[in-house]
Tab-separated table of C-alpha atoms in Angstrom:
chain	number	residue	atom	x	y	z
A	1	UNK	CA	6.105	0.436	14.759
A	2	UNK	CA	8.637	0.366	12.060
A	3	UNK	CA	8.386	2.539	8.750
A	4	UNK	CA	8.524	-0.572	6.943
A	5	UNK	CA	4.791	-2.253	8.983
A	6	UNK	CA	3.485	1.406	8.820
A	7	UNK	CA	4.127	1.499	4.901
A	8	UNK	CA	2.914	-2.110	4.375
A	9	UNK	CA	-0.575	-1.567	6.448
A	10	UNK	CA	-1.311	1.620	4.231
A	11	UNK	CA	0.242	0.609	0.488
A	12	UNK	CA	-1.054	-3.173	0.898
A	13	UNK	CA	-3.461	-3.147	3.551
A	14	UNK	CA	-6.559	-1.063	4.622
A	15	UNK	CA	-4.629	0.546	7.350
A	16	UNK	CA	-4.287	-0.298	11.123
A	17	UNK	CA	-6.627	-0.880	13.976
A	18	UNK	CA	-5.685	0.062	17.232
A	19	UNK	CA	-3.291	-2.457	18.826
A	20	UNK	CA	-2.796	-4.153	15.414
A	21	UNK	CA	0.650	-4.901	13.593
A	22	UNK	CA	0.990	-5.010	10.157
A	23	UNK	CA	4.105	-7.198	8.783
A	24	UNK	CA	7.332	-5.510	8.015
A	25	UNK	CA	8.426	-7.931	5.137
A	26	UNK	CA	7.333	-9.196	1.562
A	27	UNK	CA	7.135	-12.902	2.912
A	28	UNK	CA	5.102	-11.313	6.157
A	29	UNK	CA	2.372	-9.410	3.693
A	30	UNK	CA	2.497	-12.805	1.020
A	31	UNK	CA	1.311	-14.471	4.124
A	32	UNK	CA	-1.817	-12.745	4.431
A	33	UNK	CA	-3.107	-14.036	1.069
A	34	UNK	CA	-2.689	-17.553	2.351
A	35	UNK	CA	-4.223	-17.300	5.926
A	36	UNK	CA	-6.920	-15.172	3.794
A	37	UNK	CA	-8.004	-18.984	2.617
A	38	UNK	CA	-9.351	-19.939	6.119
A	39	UNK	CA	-11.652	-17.027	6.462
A	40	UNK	CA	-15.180	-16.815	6.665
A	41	UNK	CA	-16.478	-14.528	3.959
A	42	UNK	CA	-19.148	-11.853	5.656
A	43	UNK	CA	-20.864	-11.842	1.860
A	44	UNK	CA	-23.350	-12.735	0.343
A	45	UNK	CA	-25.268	-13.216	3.843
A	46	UNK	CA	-26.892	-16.143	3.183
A	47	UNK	CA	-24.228	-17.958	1.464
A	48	UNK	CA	-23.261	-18.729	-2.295
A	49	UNK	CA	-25.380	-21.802	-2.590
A	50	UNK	CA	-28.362	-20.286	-1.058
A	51	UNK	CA	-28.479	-17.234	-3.455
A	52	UNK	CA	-28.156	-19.733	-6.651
A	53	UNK	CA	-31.266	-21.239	-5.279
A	54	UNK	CA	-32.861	-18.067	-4.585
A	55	UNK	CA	-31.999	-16.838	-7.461
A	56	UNK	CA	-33.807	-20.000	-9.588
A	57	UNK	CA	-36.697	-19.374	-7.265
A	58	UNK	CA	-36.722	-15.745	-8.005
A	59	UNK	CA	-36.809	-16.239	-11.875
A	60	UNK	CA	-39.373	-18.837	-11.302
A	61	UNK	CA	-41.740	-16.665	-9.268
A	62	UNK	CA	-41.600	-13.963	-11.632
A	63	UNK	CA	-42.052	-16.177	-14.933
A	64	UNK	CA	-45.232	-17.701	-12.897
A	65	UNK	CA	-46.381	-14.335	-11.898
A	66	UNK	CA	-46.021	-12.726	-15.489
A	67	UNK	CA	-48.288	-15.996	-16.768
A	68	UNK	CA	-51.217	-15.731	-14.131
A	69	UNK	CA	-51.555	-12.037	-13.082
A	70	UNK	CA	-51.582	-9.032	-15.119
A	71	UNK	CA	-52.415	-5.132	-14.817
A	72	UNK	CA	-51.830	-3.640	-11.233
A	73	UNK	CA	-51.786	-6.709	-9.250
A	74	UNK	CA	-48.913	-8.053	-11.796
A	75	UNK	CA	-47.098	-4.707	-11.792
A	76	UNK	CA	-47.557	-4.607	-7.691
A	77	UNK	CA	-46.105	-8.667	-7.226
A	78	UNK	CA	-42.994	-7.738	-9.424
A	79	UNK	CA	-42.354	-4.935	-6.664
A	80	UNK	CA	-42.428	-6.840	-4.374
A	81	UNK	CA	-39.962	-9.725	-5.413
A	82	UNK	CA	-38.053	-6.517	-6.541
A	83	UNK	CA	-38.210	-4.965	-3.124
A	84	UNK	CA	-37.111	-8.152	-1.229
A	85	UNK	CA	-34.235	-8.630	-3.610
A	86	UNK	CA	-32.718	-5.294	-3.259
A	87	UNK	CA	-33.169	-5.482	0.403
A	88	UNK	CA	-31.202	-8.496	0.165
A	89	UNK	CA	-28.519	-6.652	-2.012
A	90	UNK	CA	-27.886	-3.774	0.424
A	91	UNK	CA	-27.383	-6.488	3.363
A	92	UNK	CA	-24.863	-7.666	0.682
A	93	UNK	CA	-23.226	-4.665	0.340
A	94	UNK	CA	-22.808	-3.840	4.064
A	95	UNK	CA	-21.474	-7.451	4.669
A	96	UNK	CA	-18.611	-6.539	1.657
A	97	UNK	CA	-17.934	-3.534	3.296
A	98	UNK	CA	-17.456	-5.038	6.785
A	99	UNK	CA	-15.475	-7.955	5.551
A	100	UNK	CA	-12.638	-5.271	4.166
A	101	UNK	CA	-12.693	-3.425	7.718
A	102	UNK	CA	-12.744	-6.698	10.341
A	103	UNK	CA	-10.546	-8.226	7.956
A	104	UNK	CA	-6.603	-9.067	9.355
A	105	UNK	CA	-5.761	-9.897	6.010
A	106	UNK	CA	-5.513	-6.653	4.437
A	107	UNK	CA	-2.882	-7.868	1.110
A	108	UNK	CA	-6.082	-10.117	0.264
A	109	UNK	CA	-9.007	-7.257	0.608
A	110	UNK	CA	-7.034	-5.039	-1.421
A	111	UNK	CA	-6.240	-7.864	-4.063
A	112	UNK	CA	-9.779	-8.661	-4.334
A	113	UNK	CA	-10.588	-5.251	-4.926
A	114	UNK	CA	-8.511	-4.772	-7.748
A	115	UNK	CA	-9.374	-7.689	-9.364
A	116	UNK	CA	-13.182	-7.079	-8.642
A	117	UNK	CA	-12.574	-3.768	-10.057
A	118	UNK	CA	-10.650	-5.380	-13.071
A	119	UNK	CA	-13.449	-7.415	-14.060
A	120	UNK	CA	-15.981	-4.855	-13.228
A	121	UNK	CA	-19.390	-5.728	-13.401
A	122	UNK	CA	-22.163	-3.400	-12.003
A	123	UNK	CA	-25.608	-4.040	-10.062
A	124	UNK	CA	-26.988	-2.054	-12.013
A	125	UNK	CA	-27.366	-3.655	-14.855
A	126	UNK	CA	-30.569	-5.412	-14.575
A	127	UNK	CA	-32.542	-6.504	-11.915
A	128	UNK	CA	-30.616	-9.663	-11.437
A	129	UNK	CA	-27.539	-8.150	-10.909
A	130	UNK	CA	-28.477	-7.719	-7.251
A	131	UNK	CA	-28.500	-11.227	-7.246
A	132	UNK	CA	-25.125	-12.398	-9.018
A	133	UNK	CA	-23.152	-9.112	-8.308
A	134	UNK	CA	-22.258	-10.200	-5.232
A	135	UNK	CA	-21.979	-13.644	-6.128
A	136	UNK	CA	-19.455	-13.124	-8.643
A	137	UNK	CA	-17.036	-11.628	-6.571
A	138	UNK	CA	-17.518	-14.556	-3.676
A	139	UNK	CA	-17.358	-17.342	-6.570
A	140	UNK	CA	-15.606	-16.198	-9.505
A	141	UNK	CA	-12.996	-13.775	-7.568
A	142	UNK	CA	-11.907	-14.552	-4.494
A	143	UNK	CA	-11.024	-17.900	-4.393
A	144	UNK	CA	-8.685	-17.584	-7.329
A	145	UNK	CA	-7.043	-14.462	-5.970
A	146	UNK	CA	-3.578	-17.100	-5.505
A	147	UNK	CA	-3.959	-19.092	-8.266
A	148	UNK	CA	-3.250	-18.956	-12.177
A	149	UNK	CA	-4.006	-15.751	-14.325
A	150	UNK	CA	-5.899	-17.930	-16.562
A	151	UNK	CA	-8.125	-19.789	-13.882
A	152	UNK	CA	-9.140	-16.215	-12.782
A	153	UNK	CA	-9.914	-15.318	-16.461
A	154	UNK	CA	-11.894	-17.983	-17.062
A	155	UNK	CA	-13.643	-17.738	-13.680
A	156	UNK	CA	-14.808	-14.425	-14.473
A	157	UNK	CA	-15.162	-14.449	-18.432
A	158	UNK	CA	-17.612	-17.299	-18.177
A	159	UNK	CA	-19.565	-16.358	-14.887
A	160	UNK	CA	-23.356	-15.414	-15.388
A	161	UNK	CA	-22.552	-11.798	-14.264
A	162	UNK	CA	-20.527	-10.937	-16.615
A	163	UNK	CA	-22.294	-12.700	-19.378
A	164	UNK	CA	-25.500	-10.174	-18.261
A	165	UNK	CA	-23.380	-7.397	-17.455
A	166	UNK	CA	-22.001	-7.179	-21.167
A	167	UNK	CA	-24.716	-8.942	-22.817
A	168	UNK	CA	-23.404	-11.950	-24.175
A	169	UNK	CA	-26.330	-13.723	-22.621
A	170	UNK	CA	-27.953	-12.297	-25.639
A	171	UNK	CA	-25.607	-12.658	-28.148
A	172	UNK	CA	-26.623	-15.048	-31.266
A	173	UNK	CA	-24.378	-15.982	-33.811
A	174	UNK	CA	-26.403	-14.627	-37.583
A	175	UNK	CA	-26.323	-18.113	-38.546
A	176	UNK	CA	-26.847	-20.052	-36.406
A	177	UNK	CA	-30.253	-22.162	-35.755
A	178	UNK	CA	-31.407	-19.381	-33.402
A	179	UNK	CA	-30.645	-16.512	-35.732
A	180	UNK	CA	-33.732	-14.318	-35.644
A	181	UNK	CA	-34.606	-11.300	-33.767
A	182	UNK	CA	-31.322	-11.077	-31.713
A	183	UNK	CA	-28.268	-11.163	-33.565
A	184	UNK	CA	-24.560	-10.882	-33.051
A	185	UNK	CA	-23.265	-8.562	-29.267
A	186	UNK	CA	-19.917	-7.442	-29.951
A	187	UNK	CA	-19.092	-5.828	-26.292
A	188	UNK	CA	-17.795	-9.130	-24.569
A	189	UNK	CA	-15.205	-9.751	-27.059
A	190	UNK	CA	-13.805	-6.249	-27.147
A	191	UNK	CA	-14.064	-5.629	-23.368
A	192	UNK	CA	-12.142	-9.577	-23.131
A	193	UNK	CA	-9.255	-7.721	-25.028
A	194	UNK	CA	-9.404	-3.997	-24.212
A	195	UNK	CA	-9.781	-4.367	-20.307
A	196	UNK	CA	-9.307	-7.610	-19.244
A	197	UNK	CA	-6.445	-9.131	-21.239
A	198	UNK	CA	-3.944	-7.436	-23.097
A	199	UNK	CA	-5.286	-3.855	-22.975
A	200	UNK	CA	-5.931	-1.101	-25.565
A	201	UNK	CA	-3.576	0.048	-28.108
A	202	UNK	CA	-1.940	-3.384	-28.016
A	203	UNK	CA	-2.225	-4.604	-31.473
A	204	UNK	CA	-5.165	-6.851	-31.555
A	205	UNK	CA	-7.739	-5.082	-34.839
A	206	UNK	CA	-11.080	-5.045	-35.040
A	207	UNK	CA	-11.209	-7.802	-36.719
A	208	UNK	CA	-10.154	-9.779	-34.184
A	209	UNK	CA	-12.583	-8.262	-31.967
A	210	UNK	CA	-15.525	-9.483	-34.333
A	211	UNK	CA	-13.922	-12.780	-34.790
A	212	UNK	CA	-14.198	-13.322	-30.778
A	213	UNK	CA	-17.674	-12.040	-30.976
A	214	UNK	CA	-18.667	-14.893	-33.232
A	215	UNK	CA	-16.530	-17.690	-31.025
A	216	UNK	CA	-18.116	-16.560	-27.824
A	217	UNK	CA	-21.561	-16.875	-29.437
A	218	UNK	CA	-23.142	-19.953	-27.678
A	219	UNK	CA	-22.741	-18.313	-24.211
A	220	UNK	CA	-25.303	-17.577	-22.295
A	221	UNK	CA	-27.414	-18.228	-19.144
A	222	UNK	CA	-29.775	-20.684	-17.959
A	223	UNK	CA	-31.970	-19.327	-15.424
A	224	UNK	CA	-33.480	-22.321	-14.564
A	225	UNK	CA	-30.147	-22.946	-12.624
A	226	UNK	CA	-28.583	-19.709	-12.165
A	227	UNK	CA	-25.532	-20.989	-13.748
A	228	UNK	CA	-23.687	-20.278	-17.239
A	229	UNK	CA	-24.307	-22.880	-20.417
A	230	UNK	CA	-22.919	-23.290	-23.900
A	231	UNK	CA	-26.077	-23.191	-26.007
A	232	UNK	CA	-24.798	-24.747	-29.759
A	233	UNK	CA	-27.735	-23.402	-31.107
A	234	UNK	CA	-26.937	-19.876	-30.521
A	235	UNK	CA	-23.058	-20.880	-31.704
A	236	UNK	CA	-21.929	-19.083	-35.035
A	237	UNK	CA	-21.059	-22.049	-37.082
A	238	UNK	CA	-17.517	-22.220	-38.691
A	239	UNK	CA	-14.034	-21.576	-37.436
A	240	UNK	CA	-12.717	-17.802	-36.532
A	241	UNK	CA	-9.073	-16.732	-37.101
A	242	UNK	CA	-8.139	-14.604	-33.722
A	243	UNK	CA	-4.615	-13.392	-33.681
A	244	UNK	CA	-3.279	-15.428	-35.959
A	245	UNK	CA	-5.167	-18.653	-34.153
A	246	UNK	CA	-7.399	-20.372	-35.680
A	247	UNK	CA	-10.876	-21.382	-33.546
A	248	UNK	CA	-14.081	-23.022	-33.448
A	249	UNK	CA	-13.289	-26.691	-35.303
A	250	UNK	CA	-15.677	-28.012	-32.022
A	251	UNK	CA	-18.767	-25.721	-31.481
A	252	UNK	CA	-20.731	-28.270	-29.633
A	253	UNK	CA	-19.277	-27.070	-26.141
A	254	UNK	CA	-17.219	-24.608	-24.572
A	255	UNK	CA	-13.751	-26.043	-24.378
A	256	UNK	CA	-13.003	-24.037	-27.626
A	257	UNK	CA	-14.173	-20.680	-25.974
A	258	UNK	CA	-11.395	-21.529	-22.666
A	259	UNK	CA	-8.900	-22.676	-24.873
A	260	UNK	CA	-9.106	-19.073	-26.630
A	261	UNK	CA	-8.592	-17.778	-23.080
A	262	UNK	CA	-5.364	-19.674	-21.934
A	263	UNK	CA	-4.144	-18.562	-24.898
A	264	UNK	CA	-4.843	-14.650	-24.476
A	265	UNK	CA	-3.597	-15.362	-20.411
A	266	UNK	CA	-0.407	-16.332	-22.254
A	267	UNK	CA	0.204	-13.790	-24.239
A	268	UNK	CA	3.063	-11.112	-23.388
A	269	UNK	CA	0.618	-8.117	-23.972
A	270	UNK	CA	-1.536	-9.598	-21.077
A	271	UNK	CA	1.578	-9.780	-19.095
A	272	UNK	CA	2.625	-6.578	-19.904
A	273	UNK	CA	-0.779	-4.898	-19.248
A	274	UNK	CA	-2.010	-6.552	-16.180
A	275	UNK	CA	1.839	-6.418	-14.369
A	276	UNK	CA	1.598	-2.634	-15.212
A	277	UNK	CA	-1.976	-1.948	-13.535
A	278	UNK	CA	-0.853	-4.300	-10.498
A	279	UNK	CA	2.324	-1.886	-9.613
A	280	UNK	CA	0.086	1.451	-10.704
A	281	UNK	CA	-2.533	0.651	-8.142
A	282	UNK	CA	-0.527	-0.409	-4.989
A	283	UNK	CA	2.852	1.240	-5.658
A	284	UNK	CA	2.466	4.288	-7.778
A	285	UNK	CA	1.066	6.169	-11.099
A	286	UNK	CA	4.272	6.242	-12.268
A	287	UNK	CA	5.565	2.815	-10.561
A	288	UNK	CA	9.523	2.234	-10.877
A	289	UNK	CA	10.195	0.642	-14.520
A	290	UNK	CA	12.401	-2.141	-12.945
A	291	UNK	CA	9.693	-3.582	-10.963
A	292	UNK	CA	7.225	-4.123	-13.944
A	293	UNK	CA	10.094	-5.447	-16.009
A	294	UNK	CA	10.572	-8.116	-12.759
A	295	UNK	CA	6.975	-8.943	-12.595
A	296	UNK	CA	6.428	-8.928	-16.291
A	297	UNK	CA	9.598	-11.634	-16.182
A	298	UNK	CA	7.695	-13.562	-13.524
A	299	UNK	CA	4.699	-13.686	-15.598
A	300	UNK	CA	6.354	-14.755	-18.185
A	301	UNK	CA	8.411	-17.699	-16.639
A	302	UNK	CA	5.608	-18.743	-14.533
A	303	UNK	CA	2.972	-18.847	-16.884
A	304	UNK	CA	0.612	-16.016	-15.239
A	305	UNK	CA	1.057	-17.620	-11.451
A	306	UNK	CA	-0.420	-14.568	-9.755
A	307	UNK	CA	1.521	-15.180	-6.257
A	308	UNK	CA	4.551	-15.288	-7.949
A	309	UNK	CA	4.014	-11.783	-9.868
A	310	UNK	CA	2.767	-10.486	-6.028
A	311	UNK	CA	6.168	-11.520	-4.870
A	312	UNK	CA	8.074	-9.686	-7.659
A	313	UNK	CA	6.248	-6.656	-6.411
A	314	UNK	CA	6.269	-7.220	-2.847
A	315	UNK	CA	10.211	-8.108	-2.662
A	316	UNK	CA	11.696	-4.945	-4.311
A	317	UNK	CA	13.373	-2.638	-2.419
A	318	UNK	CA	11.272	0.438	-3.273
A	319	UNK	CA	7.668	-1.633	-2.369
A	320	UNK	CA	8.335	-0.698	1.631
A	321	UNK	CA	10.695	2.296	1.114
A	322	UNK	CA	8.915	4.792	-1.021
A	323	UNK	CA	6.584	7.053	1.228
A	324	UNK	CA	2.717	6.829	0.377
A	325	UNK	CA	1.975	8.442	-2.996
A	326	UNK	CA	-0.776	7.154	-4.403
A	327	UNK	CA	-4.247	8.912	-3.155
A	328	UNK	CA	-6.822	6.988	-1.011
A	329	UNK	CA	-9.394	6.316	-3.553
A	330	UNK	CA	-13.345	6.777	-1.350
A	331	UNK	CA	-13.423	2.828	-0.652
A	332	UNK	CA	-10.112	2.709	0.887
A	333	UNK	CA	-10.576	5.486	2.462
A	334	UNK	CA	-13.643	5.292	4.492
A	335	UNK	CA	-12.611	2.082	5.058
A	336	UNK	CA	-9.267	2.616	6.375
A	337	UNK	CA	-10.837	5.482	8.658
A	338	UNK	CA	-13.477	2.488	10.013
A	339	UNK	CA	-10.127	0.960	10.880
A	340	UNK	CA	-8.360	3.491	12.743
A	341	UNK	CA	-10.993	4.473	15.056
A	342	UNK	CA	-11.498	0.826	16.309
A	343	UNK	CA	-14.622	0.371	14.559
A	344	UNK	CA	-16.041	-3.538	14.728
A	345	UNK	CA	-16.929	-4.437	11.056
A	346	UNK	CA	-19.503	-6.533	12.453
A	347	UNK	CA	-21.545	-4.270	13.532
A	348	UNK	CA	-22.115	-2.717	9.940
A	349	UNK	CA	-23.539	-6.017	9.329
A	350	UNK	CA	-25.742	-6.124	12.456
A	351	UNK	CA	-27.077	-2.894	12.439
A	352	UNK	CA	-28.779	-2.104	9.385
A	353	UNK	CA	-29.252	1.254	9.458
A	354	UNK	CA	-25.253	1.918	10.303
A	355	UNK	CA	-24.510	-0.309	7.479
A	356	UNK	CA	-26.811	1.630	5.305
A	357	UNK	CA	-25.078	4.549	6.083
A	358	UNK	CA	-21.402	3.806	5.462
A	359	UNK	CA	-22.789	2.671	2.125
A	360	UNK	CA	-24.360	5.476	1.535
A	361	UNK	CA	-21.044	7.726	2.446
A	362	UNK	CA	-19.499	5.696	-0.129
A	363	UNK	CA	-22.103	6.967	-2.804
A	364	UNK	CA	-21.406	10.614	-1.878
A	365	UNK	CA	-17.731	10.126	-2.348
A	366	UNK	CA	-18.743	8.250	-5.954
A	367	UNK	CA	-17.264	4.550	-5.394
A	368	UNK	CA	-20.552	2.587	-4.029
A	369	UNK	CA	-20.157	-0.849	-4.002
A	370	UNK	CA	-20.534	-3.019	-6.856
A	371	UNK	CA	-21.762	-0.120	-9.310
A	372	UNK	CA	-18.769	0.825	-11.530
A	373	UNK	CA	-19.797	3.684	-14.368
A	374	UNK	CA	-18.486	1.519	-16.659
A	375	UNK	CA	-16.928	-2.105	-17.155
A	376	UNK	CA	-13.715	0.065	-16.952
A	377	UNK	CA	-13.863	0.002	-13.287
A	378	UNK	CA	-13.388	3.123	-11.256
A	379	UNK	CA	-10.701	5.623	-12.014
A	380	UNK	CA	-7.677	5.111	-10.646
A	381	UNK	CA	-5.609	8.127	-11.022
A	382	UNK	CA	-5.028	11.410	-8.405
A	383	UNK	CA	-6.910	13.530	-10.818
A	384	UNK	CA	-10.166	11.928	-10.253
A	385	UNK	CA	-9.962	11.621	-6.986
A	386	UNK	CA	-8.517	15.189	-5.743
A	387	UNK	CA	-10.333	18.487	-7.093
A	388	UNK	CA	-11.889	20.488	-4.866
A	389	UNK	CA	-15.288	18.436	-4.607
A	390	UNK	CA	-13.713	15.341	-3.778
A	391	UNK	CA	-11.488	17.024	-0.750
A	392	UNK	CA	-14.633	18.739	0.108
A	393	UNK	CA	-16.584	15.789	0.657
A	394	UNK	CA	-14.049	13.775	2.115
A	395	UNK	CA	-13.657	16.650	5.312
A	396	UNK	CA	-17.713	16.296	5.373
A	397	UNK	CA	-17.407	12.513	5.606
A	398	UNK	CA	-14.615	12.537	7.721
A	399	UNK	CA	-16.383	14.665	10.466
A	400	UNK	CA	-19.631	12.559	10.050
A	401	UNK	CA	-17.203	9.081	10.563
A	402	UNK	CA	-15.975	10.693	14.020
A	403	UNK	CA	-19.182	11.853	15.071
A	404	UNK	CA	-20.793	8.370	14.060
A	405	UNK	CA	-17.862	6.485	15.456
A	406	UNK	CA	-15.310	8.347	16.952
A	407	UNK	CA	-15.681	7.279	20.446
A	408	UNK	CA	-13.434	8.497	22.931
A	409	UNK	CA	-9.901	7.751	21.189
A	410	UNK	CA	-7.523	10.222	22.414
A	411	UNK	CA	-6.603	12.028	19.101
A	412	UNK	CA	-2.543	12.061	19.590
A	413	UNK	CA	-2.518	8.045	20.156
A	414	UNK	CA	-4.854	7.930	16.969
A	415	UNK	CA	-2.730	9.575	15.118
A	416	UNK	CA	0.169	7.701	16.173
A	417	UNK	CA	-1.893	4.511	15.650
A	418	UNK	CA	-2.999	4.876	12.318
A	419	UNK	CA	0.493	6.361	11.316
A	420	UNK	CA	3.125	5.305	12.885
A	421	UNK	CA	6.225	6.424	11.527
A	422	UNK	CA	4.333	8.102	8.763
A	423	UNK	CA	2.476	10.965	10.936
A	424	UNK	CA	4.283	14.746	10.200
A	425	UNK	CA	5.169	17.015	12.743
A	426	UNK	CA	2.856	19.511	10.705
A	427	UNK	CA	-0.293	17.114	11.330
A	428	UNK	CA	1.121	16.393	15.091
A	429	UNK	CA	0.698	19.836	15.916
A	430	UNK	CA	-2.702	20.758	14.338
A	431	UNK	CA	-3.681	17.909	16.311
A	432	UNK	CA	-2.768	19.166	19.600
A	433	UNK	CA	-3.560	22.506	18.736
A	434	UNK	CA	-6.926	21.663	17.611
A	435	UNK	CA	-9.634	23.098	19.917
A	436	UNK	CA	-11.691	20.046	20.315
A	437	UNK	CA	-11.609	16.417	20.699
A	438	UNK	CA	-13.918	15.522	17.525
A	439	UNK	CA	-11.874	18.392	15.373
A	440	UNK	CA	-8.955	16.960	16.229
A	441	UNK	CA	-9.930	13.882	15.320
A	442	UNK	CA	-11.194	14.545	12.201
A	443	UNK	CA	-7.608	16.564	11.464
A	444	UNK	CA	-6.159	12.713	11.674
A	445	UNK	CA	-8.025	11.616	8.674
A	446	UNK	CA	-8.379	14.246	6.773
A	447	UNK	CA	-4.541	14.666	7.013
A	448	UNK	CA	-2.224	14.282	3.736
A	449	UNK	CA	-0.500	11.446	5.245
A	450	UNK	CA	-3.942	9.877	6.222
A	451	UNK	CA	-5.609	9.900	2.797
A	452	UNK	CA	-2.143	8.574	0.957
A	453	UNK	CA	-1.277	4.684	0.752
């Protein structure tokens, strides 16, 4: 194995499996995201049609339920749709888990993690979430991980999940004809800005926060078919004045509302903002200042095509020469350790209970699936993710992965497996000198080199 495939499987991959190559060059790891198309997505289990229609049936039942029972038998038949729901969800979770550790394309697990993380939304939420959480990242995500900036935007700006995870379902504009006991939801518009766009600190006002408040008014869900609707009634009349742009002449629809977003895809702060977080989370904290000028460039000339800004990352010199810096963050990690030891990310699906438990790993180490503490995502940085608690539960998990899954791998060829070129001399050593096969194992991953990428 070269340095080069051993730095590409751990900085833009989930790591190796046993027997597995990972490609040595930017046009070998940009290849992944295209064979990534013809795979079949483990999540949601029953398919992304079949969860819209359970999800209409799900509001139905429980509208029909809250009109003819009430009392105990009312409060005990909302259990149980609740219970068979988040059953449902936690086979959903397992599946998403699985599909990053069976998956050969690793360049297109760890995009869609950053961009599910980007446009975080969290189960959560309300009792729905466990429906759509899952959903949105199958529909609104992953199929425009190679596509415009601005597709992706609006995929995920105007997706039912995120219109319940930051309340713009609720929103009503103060004058318009449904003005009354709900009024105006500000957190949509600033969160479109702050975190998804062009980022904090980058000159938009509050103003312009308030005036995308009142545009996006009008947005909202329609349970009766799962599925996001422009409701003119709720629309703030007039037009609103956002960065300099004037909005809102047509309020009957929401062609006004994506217009607004191709414009803030445009803009350079999005560029900027979005080409900086890119080369933080799979190159470095501090990434090298050339390489986001390059991709920013590429944004710029290309209009926001998202393979194009990859490639600008991928094809500098540092991307496959600088060693691993950046610390495993828990997904990646337990993950990548799944990986190494062989494991078949099948079974997590077929076996409940083994499924439950990875998941539930993932809780202990504070990155469970689809439950972000905030619409900020997950942390990012080496700060949050190495104090003393953190490297204290990652040894526990570690030993409870090997004695779970470790097999019978012979701990030197592990190491030299899952490393490559990458493994110390220092780690090497502990590993033979370790005084049994599960400890030495679990020296592998809970080595330095193990939990960088």
């Amino acid at each position: 194995m070269s340095r080069q495939s051993a730095i590409s499987a751990v900085r833009f991959g989930y790591g190796l499996r046993p027997g597995e190559d990972a490609p040595s060059t930017p046009e070998g790891i940009a290849r992944q995201l295209r064979s990534a198309k013809s795979e079949v997505l483990l999540f949601p289990c029953e398919g992304v049609e079949a969860v819209r229609e359970r999800a209409v049936r799900t509001f139905n039942k429980r509208r029909d339920t809250r009109k003819t029972l009430e009392g105990e038998p009312l409060r005990e038949a909302l259990r149980t749709i609740r219970q068979e729901n988040d059953q449902r969800f936690r086979d959903d979770v397992n599946a998403r888990i699985a599909q990053s550790v069976a998956s050969p394309n690793g360049f297109s697990e760890r995009l869609a993690s950053f961009w599910a993380d980007h446009f975080s939304v969290s189960f959560r939420k309300n009792e729905d979430m466990r429906l759509f959480a899952p959903l949105f990242e199958a529909e609104a995500i992953r199929p425009n991980l190679a596509g415009n900036f601005a597709t992706l935007l609006k995929s995920a700006t105007l997706h039912p999940a995120m219109l319940f995870y930051l309340d713009q379902w609720l929103s009503v504009g103060p004058n318009s004809a449904r003005a009354g006991k709900r009024g105006l939801n500000e957190n949509h518009g600033r969160e479109l800005l702050e975190l998804h766009t062009m980022g904090a600190g980058s000159g938009y006002t509050q103003t312009d926060v308030r005036q995308a408040a009142f545009l996006l008014t009008g947005l909202t869900v329609d349970r009766g078919a799962a599925r996001t609707i422009f409701d003119d009634k709720r629309a703030e009349p007039g037009t609103f004045s956002i960065l300099d742009k004037s909005y809102g002449a047509e309020r009957d629809d929401i062609v006004e509302i994506e217009t607004f977003l191709d414009d803030l895809a445009s803009r350079p702060e999005t560029a900027r903002y979005i080409s900086g977080k890119l080369a933080r989370y799979f190159l470095s904290e501090h990434p090298p200042s050339d390489v986001v000028s390059n991709m920013i460039a590429v944004w710029t000339r290309t209009g926001g095509n998202l393979p194009a800004v990859y490639e600008a990352m991928l094809s500098a010199s540092k991307a496959l020469a600088m060693p691993p810096q950046n610390i495993k963050q828990p997904f990646d990690y337990v993950v990548s350790s799944l990986r190494a030891l062989g494991v078949d990310g099948n079974s997590l699906v077929v076996d409940r209970k083994l499924g439950n438990l990875v998941s539930y790993w993932l809780q202990r180490l504070g990155q469970p699936v689809w439950d972000p503490p905030s619409p900020e995502g997950f942390e990012s940085g080496r700060a949050s993710w190495v104090n003393g608690n953190q490297l204290a539960g990652r040894i526990v998990i570690a030993r409870n992965i090997v004695r779970k899954f470790g097999g019978a791998p012979d701990p030197s060829l592990l190491a030299e497996h899952a490393l490559g070129p990458l493994l110390t001399e220092n780690t090497r050593t502990l590993v033979k000198r370790a005084p049994n096969r599960m400890a030495a194992v679990t020296l592998v991953l809970a080595s330095p080199e193990f939990n960088l990428r």
